[in-house]
Amino acid sequence: MEDEKHKLLYVPGPIEVKLDTRVACAKPMVGHRTKAFRELYASIKPNLKKVFYTQNAVMVSTSSGSGYMEAAIRNLVGKKVLNCVNGAFSKKWYDIAVSCGRPAEKIEVPSGKAIKPAMIEEKLKTGNFDAVCVTHNETSTGVMNNLQELAEVVNKYEDVMFLVDAVSSLSGAKVETDKLGIDMCFTSSQKAFALPPGLAFASVSERAFKKADKMPGRGYYFDLIELKKNYDKDETPYTPAVSLMYGLDFELKKMMAEGLDARFERHKKLQKTTHAWVKKMGFELFPEPGYESITMTCIVDTKGKDLKKMQEQMGAKGFSIDKGYGKMNEKLAAEGKKLTFRIPHMGNTSEKDLDDLLKAFEEVIKTL
Ligand SMILES: Cc1ncc(COP(=O)(O)O)c(C=O)c1O
């Protein structure tokens, strides 16, 4: 039964999970060293590969995406990692590298800007790096870096691992892992996959596994070699969140039924509708032109509306919304700049769902 007090979740993750997916998670439990579990993982694997556009292993971890952020560093950074920072989550990846004791350097652009290929090239030319970390969709700012243009530079440097956080984009935006030469690409279940939080998925290239195999201090829970050994047997090294994997299997089948191209087109349409609404309302987009996210929109509150009130009143209408990424808005406020708020449009959101949300926003904004 639906909870009457439930507000539809329109924060940029976790996002709303449809009832059919929640029901799929409610299957009876099975042990993870059983044929039933191996059949479940075997059913998940080929569809995950399709969504990641890869021939490589895509491994499920019972963790959120941050686990794989740490795994990428511990397993694949020896010499020095170049962290491309354009917001809170890319900065967090740099902090993870530092806290793991790996040599790390960051290039940093102001909030709202994208990482440009020349910035990476300048650093890689020094020969000091063996890995580059790029956040595809910087959820704090709504900027979607252009993986194609960045891949062209990173792939010129043979010994450099290309590591991509696609946490708030993958399956909403097309990420062609193999074509882009990405060595490790990961995402979380609670974003565009429209599942409850608790799982993360990572594709790892063969050369990345080779590198990891020789890497000292790659940790225990996120040891890619151990994960792969078990993956090859349709198992996980430790007890996985079996219920969520039932949900994942169901959600992947739903994605295949929709068709991946149709899914990406739907997301682009949702983005277009949201951008048109932003313009109509007299607000502005926060990201620099040409780098706007496909899965969410970060909006400048040019009219100085009371975002806290907006959140409360949207809540009263049954929508749980975001009032901007906290730390970024604090910084913008300190600089005397306009604040931002974000509208996610990812997962299983339909045009009708988005219309309902935007209408509610409009009614609320008129009263503020
Ligand atoms: C771009 C990005 N990277 C990483 C993370 C961290 O992911 P998780 O919360 O699944 O650990 C988030 C979470 O919002 C994110 O948006």
GROMACS .gro file of C-alpha atoms and ligand atoms in nm:
model
  384
    1MET     CA    1   0.000   0.000   0.000
    2GLU     CA    2   0.123   0.351  -0.080
    3ASP     CA    3   0.211   0.570   0.216
    4GLU     CA    4  -0.037   0.860   0.204
    5LYS     CA    5   0.217   1.095   0.357
    6HIS     CA    6   0.483   1.010   0.102
    7LYS     CA    7   0.605   1.308  -0.096
    8LEU     CA    8   0.721   1.234  -0.450
    9LEU     CA    9   1.098   1.253  -0.444
   10TYR     CA   10   1.240   1.519  -0.673
   11VAL     CA   11   1.582   1.572  -0.519
   12PRO     CA   12   1.877   1.479  -0.742
   13GLY     CA   13   1.915   1.142  -0.578
   14PRO     CA   14   1.775   0.936  -0.428
   15ILE     CA   15   1.495   0.976  -0.677
   16GLU     CA   16   1.142   0.841  -0.680
   17VAL     CA   17   1.120   0.461  -0.702
   18LYS     CA   18   0.809   0.328  -0.873
   19LEU     CA   19   0.585   0.079  -0.695
   20ASP     CA   20   0.651  -0.206  -0.939
   21THR     CA   21   1.025  -0.182  -0.866
   22ARG     CA   22   0.968  -0.172  -0.492
   23VAL     CA   23   0.748  -0.480  -0.522
   24ALA     CA   24   1.021  -0.655  -0.723
   25CYS     CA   25   1.257  -0.600  -0.427
   26ALA     CA   26   1.014  -0.780  -0.198
   27LYS     CA   27   1.074  -1.132  -0.331
   28PRO     CA   28   1.153  -1.402  -0.074
   29MET     CA   29   1.517  -1.402   0.037
   30VAL     CA   30   1.767  -1.652  -0.099
   31GLY     CA   31   2.118  -1.732   0.021
   32HIS     CA   32   2.394  -1.575  -0.185
   33ARG     CA   33   2.582  -1.903  -0.232
   34THR     CA   34   2.288  -2.069  -0.406
   35LYS     CA   35   2.193  -2.147  -0.763
   36ALA     CA   36   1.901  -1.902  -0.731
   37PHE     CA   37   2.139  -1.617  -0.655
   38ARG     CA   38   2.381  -1.714  -0.931
   39GLU     CA   39   2.091  -1.718  -1.176
   40LEU     CA   40   1.989  -1.372  -1.058
   41TYR     CA   41   2.340  -1.225  -1.106
   42ALA     CA   42   2.374  -1.405  -1.441
   43SER     CA   43   2.051  -1.243  -1.554
   44ILE     CA   44   2.168  -0.896  -1.443
   45LYS     CA   45   2.517  -0.905  -1.601
   46PRO     CA   46   2.440  -0.888  -1.977
   47ASN     CA   47   2.188  -0.607  -1.931
   48LEU     CA   48   2.429  -0.405  -1.719
   49LYS     CA   49   2.690  -0.443  -1.995
   50LYS     CA   50   2.438  -0.310  -2.246
   51VAL     CA   51   2.361  -0.004  -2.034
   52PHE     CA   52   2.733   0.064  -1.988
   53TYR     CA   53   2.808  -0.002  -2.358
   54THR     CA   54   3.092  -0.234  -2.264
   55GLN     CA   55   3.223  -0.583  -2.326
   56ASN     CA   56   3.404  -0.570  -1.992
   57ALA     CA   57   3.284  -0.689  -1.654
   58VAL     CA   58   3.025  -0.468  -1.481
   59MET     CA   59   3.034  -0.562  -1.114
   60VAL     CA   60   2.764  -0.499  -0.856
   61SER     CA   61   2.871  -0.380  -0.514
   62THR     CA   62   2.661  -0.348  -0.204
   63SER     CA   63   2.758   0.010  -0.130
   64SER     CA   64   2.677   0.349  -0.262
   65GLY     CA   65   2.883   0.500  -0.544
   66SER     CA   66   3.139   0.645  -0.304
   67GLY     CA   67   3.266   0.292  -0.247
   68TYR     CA   68   3.370   0.267  -0.610
   69MET     CA   69   3.521   0.619  -0.596
   70GLU     CA   70   3.754   0.482  -0.331
   71ALA     CA   71   3.804   0.154  -0.520
   72ALA     CA   72   3.918   0.341  -0.831
   73ILE     CA   73   4.182   0.526  -0.630
   74ARG     CA   74   4.309   0.231  -0.423
   75ASN     CA   75   4.324  -0.013  -0.713
   76LEU     CA   76   4.432   0.206  -1.001
   77VAL     CA   77   4.643   0.496  -0.877
   78GLY     CA   78   5.011   0.432  -0.820
   79LYS     CA   79   5.210   0.732  -0.942
   80LYS     CA   80   4.972   1.027  -0.917
   81VAL     CA   81   4.607   1.098  -0.994
   82LEU     CA   82   4.478   1.409  -1.169
   83ASN     CA   83   4.140   1.504  -1.021
   84CYS     CA   84   3.928   1.727  -1.244
   85VAL     CA   85   3.728   1.936  -0.998
   86ASN     CA   86   3.424   2.137  -1.104
   87GLY     CA   87   3.199   2.103  -0.802
   88ALA     CA   88   3.139   1.924  -0.473
   89PHE     CA   89   3.142   1.562  -0.592
   90SER     CA   90   3.454   1.590  -0.805
   91LYS     CA   91   3.620   1.767  -0.509
   92LYS     CA   92   3.511   1.475  -0.289
   93TRP     CA   93   3.696   1.234  -0.521
   94TYR     CA   94   4.013   1.438  -0.473
   95ASP     CA   95   3.959   1.426  -0.094
   96ILE     CA   96   3.919   1.047  -0.116
   97ALA     CA   97   4.251   1.017  -0.304
   98VAL     CA   98   4.424   1.226  -0.040
   99SER     CA   99   4.266   1.031   0.246
  100CYS     CA  100   4.378   0.705   0.081
  101GLY     CA  101   4.732   0.842   0.089
  102ARG     CA  102   4.773   0.844  -0.290
  103PRO     CA  103   4.958   1.130  -0.461
  104ALA     CA  104   4.688   1.356  -0.606
  105GLU     CA  105   4.669   1.690  -0.781
  106LYS     CA  106   4.359   1.878  -0.883
  107ILE     CA  107   4.265   2.113  -1.160
  108GLU     CA  108   3.976   2.324  -1.046
  109VAL     CA  109   3.732   2.543  -1.236
  110PRO     CA  110   3.464   2.770  -1.085
  111SER     CA  111   3.119   2.624  -1.010
  112GLY     CA  112   2.905   2.613  -1.321
  113LYS     CA  113   3.201   2.560  -1.553
  114ALA     CA  114   3.307   2.243  -1.731
  115ILE     CA  115   3.648   2.078  -1.750
  116LYS     CA  116   3.814   2.145  -2.086
  117PRO     CA  117   4.051   1.908  -2.270
  118ALA     CA  118   4.340   2.159  -2.280
  119MET     CA  119   4.345   2.172  -1.898
  120ILE     CA  120   4.399   1.796  -1.880
  121GLU     CA  121   4.648   1.792  -2.166
  122GLU     CA  122   4.867   2.051  -1.997
  123LYS     CA  123   4.897   1.831  -1.689
  124LEU     CA  124   4.933   1.493  -1.861
  125LYS     CA  125   5.215   1.629  -2.078
  126THR     CA  126   5.433   1.637  -1.766
  127GLY     CA  127   5.426   1.256  -1.752
  128ASN     CA  128   5.363   1.275  -1.377
  129PHE     CA  129   5.024   1.103  -1.377
  130ASP     CA  130   4.893   0.748  -1.414
  131ALA     CA  131   4.521   0.824  -1.372
  132VAL     CA  132   4.264   1.095  -1.445
  133CYS     CA  133   3.936   1.126  -1.255
  134VAL     CA  134   3.644   1.295  -1.429
  135THR     CA  135   3.294   1.343  -1.289
  136HIS     CA  136   3.062   1.312  -1.587
  137ASN     CA  137   2.766   1.488  -1.430
  138GLU     CA  138   2.857   1.724  -1.146
  139THR     CA  139   2.535   1.697  -0.947
  140SER     CA  140   2.607   2.004  -0.734
  141THR     CA  141   2.618   2.240  -1.035
  142GLY     CA  142   2.423   2.060  -1.310
  143VAL     CA  143   2.725   2.064  -1.539
  144MET     CA  144   2.775   1.766  -1.766
  145ASN     CA  145   3.135   1.739  -1.879
  146ASN     CA  146   3.182   1.635  -2.240
  147LEU     CA  147   3.334   1.287  -2.208
  148GLN     CA  148   3.404   1.261  -2.580
  149GLU     CA  149   3.628   1.569  -2.590
  150LEU     CA  150   3.803   1.470  -2.266
  151ALA     CA  151   3.853   1.109  -2.379
  152GLU     CA  152   4.034   1.227  -2.691
  153VAL     CA  153   4.305   1.379  -2.472
  154VAL     CA  154   4.327   1.116  -2.198
  155ASN     CA  155   4.345   0.830  -2.448
  156LYS     CA  156   4.656   0.982  -2.608
  157TYR     CA  157   4.844   0.883  -2.292
  158GLU     CA  158   4.868   0.507  -2.294
  159ASP     CA  159   4.967   0.449  -1.933
  160VAL     CA  160   4.702   0.678  -1.790
  161MET     CA  161   4.385   0.523  -1.648
  162PHE     CA  162   4.064   0.704  -1.744
  163LEU     CA  163   3.833   0.691  -1.440
  164VAL     CA  164   3.478   0.824  -1.470
  165ASP     CA  165   3.214   0.892  -1.206
  166ALA     CA  166   2.885   0.859  -1.393
  167VAL     CA  167   2.681   0.844  -1.070
  168SER     CA  168   2.409   1.091  -1.169
  169SER     CA  169   2.410   1.034  -1.544
  170LEU     CA  170   2.448   0.672  -1.651
  171SER     CA  171   2.134   0.515  -1.799
  172GLY     CA  172   1.978   0.863  -1.836
  173ALA     CA  173   2.258   0.989  -2.059
  174LYS     CA  174   2.442   0.761  -2.301
  175VAL     CA  175   2.789   0.675  -2.173
  176GLU     CA  176   2.970   0.456  -2.425
  177THR     CA  177   3.232   0.318  -2.190
  178ASP     CA  178   3.436   0.113  -2.440
  179LYS     CA  179   3.426   0.367  -2.724
  180LEU     CA  180   3.542   0.635  -2.481
  181GLY     CA  181   3.825   0.416  -2.357
  182ILE     CA  182   3.711   0.442  -1.996
  183ASP     CA  183   3.902   0.207  -1.765
  184MET     CA  184   3.663   0.230  -1.474
  185CYS     CA  185   3.316   0.378  -1.492
  186PHE     CA  186   3.068   0.357  -1.207
  187THR     CA  187   2.723   0.466  -1.102
  188SER     CA  188   2.486   0.436  -0.806
  189SER     CA  189   2.147   0.268  -0.792
  190GLN     CA  190   1.955   0.567  -0.651
  191LYS     CA  191   2.002   0.804  -0.945
  192ALA     CA  192   1.904   0.741  -1.308
  193PHE     CA  193   1.858   0.367  -1.243
  194ALA     CA  194   1.556   0.466  -1.029
  195LEU     CA  195   1.627   0.204  -0.764
  196PRO     CA  196   1.651   0.244  -0.388
  197PRO     CA  197   1.999   0.341  -0.260
  198GLY     CA  198   2.242   0.066  -0.165
  199LEU     CA  199   2.401  -0.067  -0.482
  200ALA     CA  200   2.675   0.058  -0.711
  201PHE     CA  201   2.783  -0.076  -1.050
  202ALA     CA  202   3.128  -0.048  -1.204
  203SER     CA  203   3.275  -0.150  -1.536
  204VAL     CA  204   3.646  -0.226  -1.526
  205SER     CA  205   3.871  -0.271  -1.831
  206GLU     CA  206   4.108  -0.565  -1.874
  207ARG     CA  207   4.410  -0.338  -1.850
  208ALA     CA  208   4.272  -0.190  -1.530
  209PHE     CA  209   4.240  -0.539  -1.378
  210LYS     CA  210   4.603  -0.606  -1.480
  211LYS     CA  211   4.714  -0.288  -1.309
  212ALA     CA  212   4.505  -0.357  -0.997
  213ASP     CA  213   4.653  -0.706  -0.970
  214LYS     CA  214   4.997  -0.553  -0.905
  215MET     CA  215   4.877  -0.264  -0.691
  216PRO     CA  216   4.981  -0.279  -0.326
  217GLY     CA  217   4.735  -0.160  -0.060
  218ARG     CA  218   4.424  -0.189  -0.271
  219GLY     CA  219   4.214  -0.256   0.039
  220TYR     CA  220   3.976  -0.539   0.118
  221TYR     CA  221   3.608  -0.466   0.059
  222PHE     CA  222   3.672  -0.294  -0.272
  223ASP     CA  223   3.953  -0.514  -0.400
  224LEU     CA  224   3.870  -0.526  -0.771
  225ILE     CA  225   4.054  -0.855  -0.817
  226GLU     CA  226   3.847  -1.028  -0.550
  227LEU     CA  227   3.527  -0.876  -0.688
  228LYS     CA  228   3.617  -1.003  -1.037
  229LYS     CA  229   3.703  -1.356  -0.920
  230ASN     CA  230   3.357  -1.382  -0.770
  231TYR     CA  231   3.187  -1.203  -1.061
  232ASP     CA  232   3.321  -1.472  -1.292
  233LYS     CA  233   3.128  -1.730  -1.083
  234ASP     CA  234   2.813  -1.510  -1.072
  235GLU     CA  235   2.880  -1.438  -0.709
  236THR     CA  236   2.994  -1.153  -0.486
  237PRO     CA  237   3.277  -1.181  -0.231
  238TYR     CA  238   3.056  -1.076   0.061
  239THR     CA  239   2.687  -1.089   0.144
  240PRO     CA  240   2.514  -0.865  -0.113
  241ALA     CA  241   2.185  -0.674  -0.085
  242VAL     CA  242   1.992  -0.952  -0.258
  243SER     CA  243   1.658  -0.765  -0.241
  244LEU     CA  244   1.803  -0.468  -0.426
  245MET     CA  245   1.950  -0.701  -0.686
  246TYR     CA  246   1.600  -0.837  -0.752
  247GLY     CA  247   1.497  -0.475  -0.803
  248LEU     CA  248   1.797  -0.418  -1.031
  249ASP     CA  249   1.714  -0.720  -1.245
  250PHE     CA  250   1.357  -0.592  -1.278
  251GLU     CA  251   1.461  -0.234  -1.355
  252LEU     CA  252   1.713  -0.346  -1.619
  253LYS     CA  253   1.445  -0.552  -1.791
  254LYS     CA  254   1.221  -0.245  -1.787
  255MET     CA  255   1.505  -0.043  -1.947
  256MET     CA  256   1.548  -0.304  -2.219
  257ALA     CA  257   1.173  -0.305  -2.286
  258GLU     CA  258   1.175   0.075  -2.323
  259GLY     CA  259   1.487   0.055  -2.540
  260LEU     CA  260   1.804   0.242  -2.445
  261ASP     CA  261   1.784   0.491  -2.731
  262ALA     CA  262   1.422   0.569  -2.643
  263ARG     CA  263   1.526   0.611  -2.282
  264PHE     CA  264   1.799   0.860  -2.370
  265GLU     CA  265   1.559   1.047  -2.600
  266ARG     CA  266   1.302   1.066  -2.317
  267HIS     CA  267   1.566   1.216  -2.090
  268LYS     CA  268   1.663   1.472  -2.355
  269LYS     CA  269   1.297   1.566  -2.397
  270LEU     CA  270   1.258   1.610  -2.021
  271GLN     CA  271   1.565   1.833  -2.024
  272LYS     CA  272   1.422   2.040  -2.308
  273THR     CA  273   1.087   2.080  -2.131
  274THR     CA  274   1.263   2.188  -1.811
  275HIS     CA  275   1.485   2.439  -1.994
  276ALA     CA  276   1.180   2.589  -2.168
  277TRP     CA  277   1.007   2.621  -1.830
  278VAL     CA  278   1.313   2.794  -1.679
  279LYS     CA  279   1.306   3.048  -1.961
  280LYS     CA  280   0.932   3.100  -1.934
  281MET     CA  281   0.961   3.163  -1.560
  282GLY     CA  282   1.236   3.419  -1.610
  283PHE     CA  283   1.505   3.215  -1.434
  284GLU     CA  284   1.846   3.125  -1.579
  285LEU     CA  285   2.045   2.805  -1.621
  286PHE     CA  286   2.350   2.780  -1.394
  287PRO     CA  287   2.586   2.574  -1.617
  288GLU     CA  288   2.788   2.732  -1.891
  289PRO     CA  289   2.610   2.693  -2.226
  290GLY     CA  290   2.669   2.363  -2.403
  291TYR     CA  291   2.743   2.171  -2.083
  292GLU     CA  292   2.395   2.146  -1.929
  293SER     CA  293   2.313   1.814  -1.766
  294ILE     CA  294   2.068   1.581  -1.939
  295THR     CA  295   1.949   1.424  -1.612
  296MET     CA  296   1.893   1.732  -1.396
  297THR     CA  297   1.877   2.110  -1.426
  298CYS     CA  298   2.050   2.356  -1.196
  299ILE     CA  299   1.866   2.689  -1.198
  300VAL     CA  300   1.978   3.036  -1.090
  301ASP     CA  301   1.712   3.194  -0.870
  302THR     CA  302   1.741   3.524  -1.053
  303LYS     CA  303   1.422   3.650  -0.887
  304GLY     CA  304   1.554   3.602  -0.536
  305LYS     CA  305   1.264   3.378  -0.430
  306ASP     CA  306   1.265   3.234  -0.078
  307LEU     CA  307   1.394   2.884  -0.155
  308LYS     CA  308   1.321   2.750   0.192
  309LYS     CA  309   0.958   2.858   0.161
  310MET     CA  310   0.946   2.715  -0.190
  311GLN     CA  311   1.061   2.381  -0.053
  312GLU     CA  312   0.803   2.390   0.229
  313GLN     CA  313   0.516   2.480  -0.002
  314MET     CA  314   0.616   2.220  -0.259
  315GLY     CA  315   0.617   1.975   0.030
  316ALA     CA  316   0.262   2.072   0.115
  317LYS     CA  317   0.170   1.990  -0.245
  318GLY     CA  318   0.327   1.646  -0.214
  319PHE     CA  319   0.669   1.705  -0.372
  320SER     CA  320   0.999   1.672  -0.194
  321ILE     CA  321   1.231   1.912  -0.376
  322ASP     CA  322   1.581   2.045  -0.357
  323LYS     CA  323   1.671   2.399  -0.255
  324GLY     CA  324   2.018   2.396  -0.406
  325TYR     CA  325   2.340   2.223  -0.309
  326GLY     CA  326   2.401   2.349   0.046
  327LYS     CA  327   2.772   2.427   0.045
  328MET     CA  328   2.761   2.580  -0.302
  329ASN     CA  329   2.468   2.805  -0.214
  330GLU     CA  330   2.646   2.911   0.107
  331LYS     CA  331   2.948   3.011  -0.102
  332LEU     CA  332   2.734   3.192  -0.362
  333ALA     CA  333   2.555   3.379  -0.080
  334ALA     CA  334   2.888   3.479   0.077
  335GLU     CA  335   2.997   3.619  -0.260
  336GLY     CA  336   2.670   3.816  -0.288
  337LYS     CA  337   2.558   3.603  -0.584
  338LYS     CA  338   2.216   3.457  -0.662
  339LEU     CA  339   2.140   3.111  -0.522
  340THR     CA  340   2.050   2.797  -0.717
  341PHE     CA  341   1.796   2.517  -0.695
  342ARG     CA  342   1.786   2.190  -0.887
  343ILE     CA  343   1.521   1.991  -1.069
  344PRO     CA  344   1.608   1.628  -1.142
  345HIS     CA  345   1.457   1.463  -1.450
  346MET     CA  346   1.598   1.116  -1.451
  347GLY     CA  347   1.502   0.753  -1.409
  348ASN     CA  348   1.141   0.670  -1.484
  349THR     CA  349   1.008   1.027  -1.486
  350SER     CA  350   0.750   1.070  -1.762
  351GLU     CA  351   0.650   1.389  -1.943
  352LYS     CA  352   0.329   1.382  -1.739
  353ASP     CA  353   0.522   1.346  -1.409
  354LEU     CA  354   0.741   1.643  -1.505
  355ASP     CA  355   0.442   1.854  -1.613
  356ASP     CA  356   0.275   1.791  -1.277
  357LEU     CA  357   0.594   1.892  -1.096
  358LEU     CA  358   0.651   2.207  -1.302
  359LYS     CA  359   0.285   2.314  -1.264
  360ALA     CA  360   0.316   2.279  -0.887
  361PHE     CA  361   0.639   2.481  -0.893
  362GLU     CA  362   0.466   2.752  -1.093
  363GLU     CA  363   0.174   2.777  -0.851
  364VAL     CA  364   0.410   2.797  -0.554
  365ILE     CA  365   0.649   3.046  -0.714
  366LYS     CA  366   0.359   3.285  -0.792
  367THR     CA  367   0.283   3.311  -0.420
  368LEU     CA  368   0.643   3.379  -0.308
  369LIG     C1  369   2.830   1.299  -0.914
  369LIG     C2  370   2.825   1.222  -0.787
  369LIG     N1  371   2.930   1.148  -0.754
  369LIG     C3  372   2.933   1.075  -0.643
  369LIG     C4  373   2.827   1.076  -0.555
  369LIG     C5  374   2.832   0.991  -0.434
  369LIG     O1  375   2.749   0.883  -0.459
  369LIG     P1  376   2.683   0.797  -0.341
  369LIG     O2  377   2.600   0.892  -0.261
  369LIG     O3  378   2.606   0.692  -0.415
  369LIG     O4  379   2.796   0.743  -0.262
  369LIG     C6  380   2.714   1.153  -0.584
  369LIG     C7  381   2.599   1.157  -0.494
  369LIG     O5  382   2.509   1.235  -0.504
  369LIG     C8  383   2.713   1.227  -0.704
  369LIG     O6  384   2.606   1.301  -0.737
   0.00000   0.00000   0.00000
